[in-house]
Amino acid sequence: MPRGAGEPAASSEVGILLRELAKKTRHKPLRRLFIEIPNLLPRLKPCFLMSPLSVAQYLTAGQELFDVVVFDEASQITVSDAVGALARGRSGVVVGDSKQLPPTTFFQRLEEGEEDLDDVALEELESILDECRSAGFRALRLRWHYRSRHESLIAFSNWHYYDNALLTFPAAHDKVAHLGVSVVR
C-alpha cells in the first residue's frame, strides 16, 4: 500500500486481505478468500505452484484463466486429475518422461483399506502425458539432465533409454564413497 494513502476501505480487496492477515483464528477458507480478492490475488501472486487436487480444492472454475498451466512429472498424473487444472489455463505445457512408471491404483486401494497386497491388482492408468502424446501434440525430447549428484546415477538410463544422447553435467567430486552407484558382490 502506498505511503500516506491512509487505511484502505474494509470492503476493498486490500482491506479484506489485511483483515484476514490480522486474524489469529477463524480465517476464511482460501477458496472463499480467493473469490473475494479476484483482482488483487494475481497481482500479488501471478504464479501459483499447486497440485491438481489443490487447484480443484482452492480455485473456482469461473475464475480468471491462467496464461499457462504447467504439469511436471506428467507421467504420474492421471487424465482425470489433470483436466480440471488444464481447463483453468489459456495454454498448457505437459512435461514428463514416458519411460517412467505410469500412475497406478496401488495407493488408492491401500487408502480404501485393502491390506492384502497379494490380491491387489495394479491397474495402470493413462497419464496426461500419454493422452497428449496420443492426441498428436508436439513433443520435444529431453536433451540434458542436471539432478544427479553423480554421473553413474543417470548413466544407465542415458545409455538404455536415451540412446546416450542426454547431456549431463559432471559432479564436482567424481570419486566420493557415499555418492553414485557401485557394484557390491
PDB file of C-alpha atoms in Angstrom, residues 92-183:
ATOM      1  CA  GLY A  92      -0.640 -25.780 -21.232  1.00  0.00           C
ATOM      2  CA  VAL A  93       2.781 -27.357 -21.077  1.00  0.00           C
ATOM      3  CA  VAL A  94       2.945 -31.041 -20.186  1.00  0.00           C
ATOM      4  CA  VAL A  95       6.403 -32.210 -19.154  1.00  0.00           C
ATOM      5  CA  GLY A  96       7.300 -35.774 -18.340  1.00  0.00           C
ATOM      6  CA  ASP A  97       9.116 -38.925 -19.262  1.00  0.00           C
ATOM      7  CA  SER A  98       7.138 -41.749 -20.838  1.00  0.00           C
ATOM      8  CA  LYS A  99       9.872 -44.173 -19.705  1.00  0.00           C
ATOM      9  CA  GLN A 100       8.864 -43.639 -16.074  1.00  0.00           C
ATOM     10  CA  LEU A 101       6.194 -45.698 -14.357  1.00  0.00           C
ATOM     11  CA  PRO A 102       2.608 -44.697 -15.139  1.00  0.00           C
ATOM     12  CA  PRO A 103       0.118 -43.803 -12.425  1.00  0.00           C
ATOM     13  CA  THR A 104      -1.461 -46.815 -10.724  1.00  0.00           C
ATOM     14  CA  THR A 105      -4.366 -47.542  -8.371  1.00  0.00           C
ATOM     15  CA  PHE A 106      -1.996 -49.119  -5.823  1.00  0.00           C
ATOM     16  CA  PHE A 107      -2.071 -46.290  -3.275  1.00  0.00           C
ATOM     17  CA  GLN A 108      -5.778 -45.624  -3.819  1.00  0.00           C
ATOM     18  CA  ARG A 109      -6.532 -49.213  -2.890  1.00  0.00           C
ATOM     19  CA  LEU A 110      -4.366 -49.055   0.223  1.00  0.00           C
ATOM     20  CA  GLU A 111      -6.215 -45.920   1.334  1.00  0.00           C
ATOM     21  CA  GLU A 112      -9.510 -47.724   0.850  1.00  0.00           C
ATOM     22  CA  GLY A 113      -8.401 -50.392   3.321  1.00  0.00           C
ATOM     23  CA  GLU A 114      -7.244 -53.279   1.124  1.00  0.00           C
ATOM     24  CA  GLU A 115      -4.320 -54.640   3.062  1.00  0.00           C
ATOM     25  CA  ASP A 116      -3.715 -57.965   1.336  1.00  0.00           C
ATOM     26  CA  LEU A 117      -1.165 -56.896  -1.271  1.00  0.00           C
ATOM     27  CA  ASP A 118      -1.243 -60.291  -2.987  1.00  0.00           C
ATOM     28  CA  ASP A 119      -4.844 -59.696  -4.034  1.00  0.00           C
ATOM     29  CA  VAL A 120      -4.315 -56.109  -5.213  1.00  0.00           C
ATOM     30  CA  ALA A 121      -4.224 -55.983  -8.993  1.00  0.00           C
ATOM     31  CA  LEU A 122      -2.185 -52.995 -10.070  1.00  0.00           C
ATOM     32  CA  GLU A 123      -4.246 -51.186 -12.654  1.00  0.00           C
ATOM     33  CA  GLU A 124      -2.160 -48.844 -14.769  1.00  0.00           C
ATOM     34  CA  LEU A 125      -3.965 -45.641 -15.566  1.00  0.00           C
ATOM     35  CA  GLU A 126      -3.391 -43.460 -18.598  1.00  0.00           C
ATOM     36  CA  SER A 127      -1.391 -40.367 -17.738  1.00  0.00           C
ATOM     37  CA  ILE A 128      -1.936 -36.872 -19.081  1.00  0.00           C
ATOM     38  CA  LEU A 129       1.432 -37.274 -20.818  1.00  0.00           C
ATOM     39  CA  ASP A 130       0.206 -40.408 -22.640  1.00  0.00           C
ATOM     40  CA  GLU A 131      -3.027 -38.640 -23.585  1.00  0.00           C
ATOM     41  CA  CYS A 132      -1.180 -35.651 -25.033  1.00  0.00           C
ATOM     42  CA  ARG A 133       1.173 -37.896 -26.998  1.00  0.00           C
ATOM     43  CA  SER A 134      -1.694 -39.977 -28.416  1.00  0.00           C
ATOM     44  CA  ALA A 135      -3.558 -36.772 -29.370  1.00  0.00           C
ATOM     45  CA  GLY A 136      -0.584 -35.800 -31.523  1.00  0.00           C
ATOM     46  CA  PHE A 137       0.557 -32.756 -29.569  1.00  0.00           C
ATOM     47  CA  ARG A 138       4.021 -31.541 -30.444  1.00  0.00           C
ATOM     48  CA  ALA A 139       6.714 -33.270 -28.409  1.00  0.00           C
ATOM     49  CA  LEU A 140      10.272 -32.295 -27.645  1.00  0.00           C
ATOM     50  CA  ARG A 141      12.859 -34.709 -26.331  1.00  0.00           C
ATOM     51  CA  LEU A 142      14.800 -34.206 -23.129  1.00  0.00           C
ATOM     52  CA  ARG A 143      18.312 -33.111 -24.052  1.00  0.00           C
ATOM     53  CA  TRP A 144      20.031 -32.563 -20.729  1.00  0.00           C
ATOM     54  CA  HIS A 145      19.880 -33.713 -17.139  1.00  0.00           C
ATOM     55  CA  TYR A 146      21.077 -31.860 -14.063  1.00  0.00           C
ATOM     56  CA  ARG A 147      19.608 -33.583 -10.995  1.00  0.00           C
ATOM     57  CA  SER A 148      22.008 -36.418 -10.283  1.00  0.00           C
ATOM     58  CA  ARG A 149      24.742 -35.774  -7.768  1.00  0.00           C
ATOM     59  CA  HIS A 150      26.849 -38.403  -9.504  1.00  0.00           C
ATOM     60  CA  GLU A 151      27.161 -39.358 -13.157  1.00  0.00           C
ATOM     61  CA  SER A 152      26.578 -43.074 -12.523  1.00  0.00           C
ATOM     62  CA  LEU A 153      23.055 -42.340 -11.274  1.00  0.00           C
ATOM     63  CA  ILE A 154      21.917 -41.222 -14.734  1.00  0.00           C
ATOM     64  CA  ALA A 155      24.406 -43.141 -16.909  1.00  0.00           C
ATOM     65  CA  PHE A 156      22.309 -46.332 -17.076  1.00  0.00           C
ATOM     66  CA  SER A 157      19.165 -44.505 -18.196  1.00  0.00           C
ATOM     67  CA  ASN A 158      21.129 -42.351 -20.590  1.00  0.00           C
ATOM     68  CA  TRP A 159      22.565 -45.416 -22.306  1.00  0.00           C
ATOM     69  CA  HIS A 160      19.476 -47.644 -22.332  1.00  0.00           C
ATOM     70  CA  TYR A 161      16.618 -45.170 -22.771  1.00  0.00           C
ATOM     71  CA  TYR A 162      18.058 -42.008 -24.309  1.00  0.00           C
ATOM     72  CA  ASP A 163      20.477 -43.519 -26.857  1.00  0.00           C
ATOM     73  CA  ASN A 164      23.343 -41.912 -24.922  1.00  0.00           C
ATOM     74  CA  ALA A 165      22.215 -38.538 -26.330  1.00  0.00           C
ATOM     75  CA  LEU A 166      21.440 -36.960 -22.962  1.00  0.00           C
ATOM     76  CA  LEU A 167      23.883 -34.248 -21.945  1.00  0.00           C
ATOM     77  CA  THR A 168      24.758 -34.457 -18.285  1.00  0.00           C
ATOM     78  CA  PHE A 169      26.711 -32.142 -16.062  1.00  0.00           C
ATOM     79  CA  PRO A 170      29.596 -33.708 -14.158  1.00  0.00           C
ATOM     80  CA  ALA A 171      29.526 -33.700 -10.400  1.00  0.00           C
ATOM     81  CA  ALA A 172      32.017 -31.517  -8.574  1.00  0.00           C
ATOM     82  CA  HIS A 173      33.528 -34.629  -6.984  1.00  0.00           C
ATOM     83  CA  ASP A 174      33.712 -37.694  -9.210  1.00  0.00           C
ATOM     84  CA  LYS A 175      35.029 -40.218  -6.687  1.00  0.00           C
ATOM     85  CA  VAL A 176      33.099 -39.850  -3.430  1.00  0.00           C
ATOM     86  CA  ALA A 177      32.382 -43.017  -1.442  1.00  0.00           C
ATOM     87  CA  HIS A 178      28.810 -42.178  -0.426  1.00  0.00           C
ATOM     88  CA  LEU A 179      27.659 -40.883  -3.852  1.00  0.00           C
ATOM     89  CA  GLY A 180      26.769 -42.747  -7.026  1.00  0.00           C
ATOM     90  CA  VAL A 181      26.235 -46.381  -7.818  1.00  0.00           C
ATOM     91  CA  SER A 182      28.699 -49.190  -7.175  1.00  0.00           C
ATOM     92  CA  VAL A 183      28.796 -52.948  -7.684  1.00  0.00           C
TER      93      VAL A 183
END
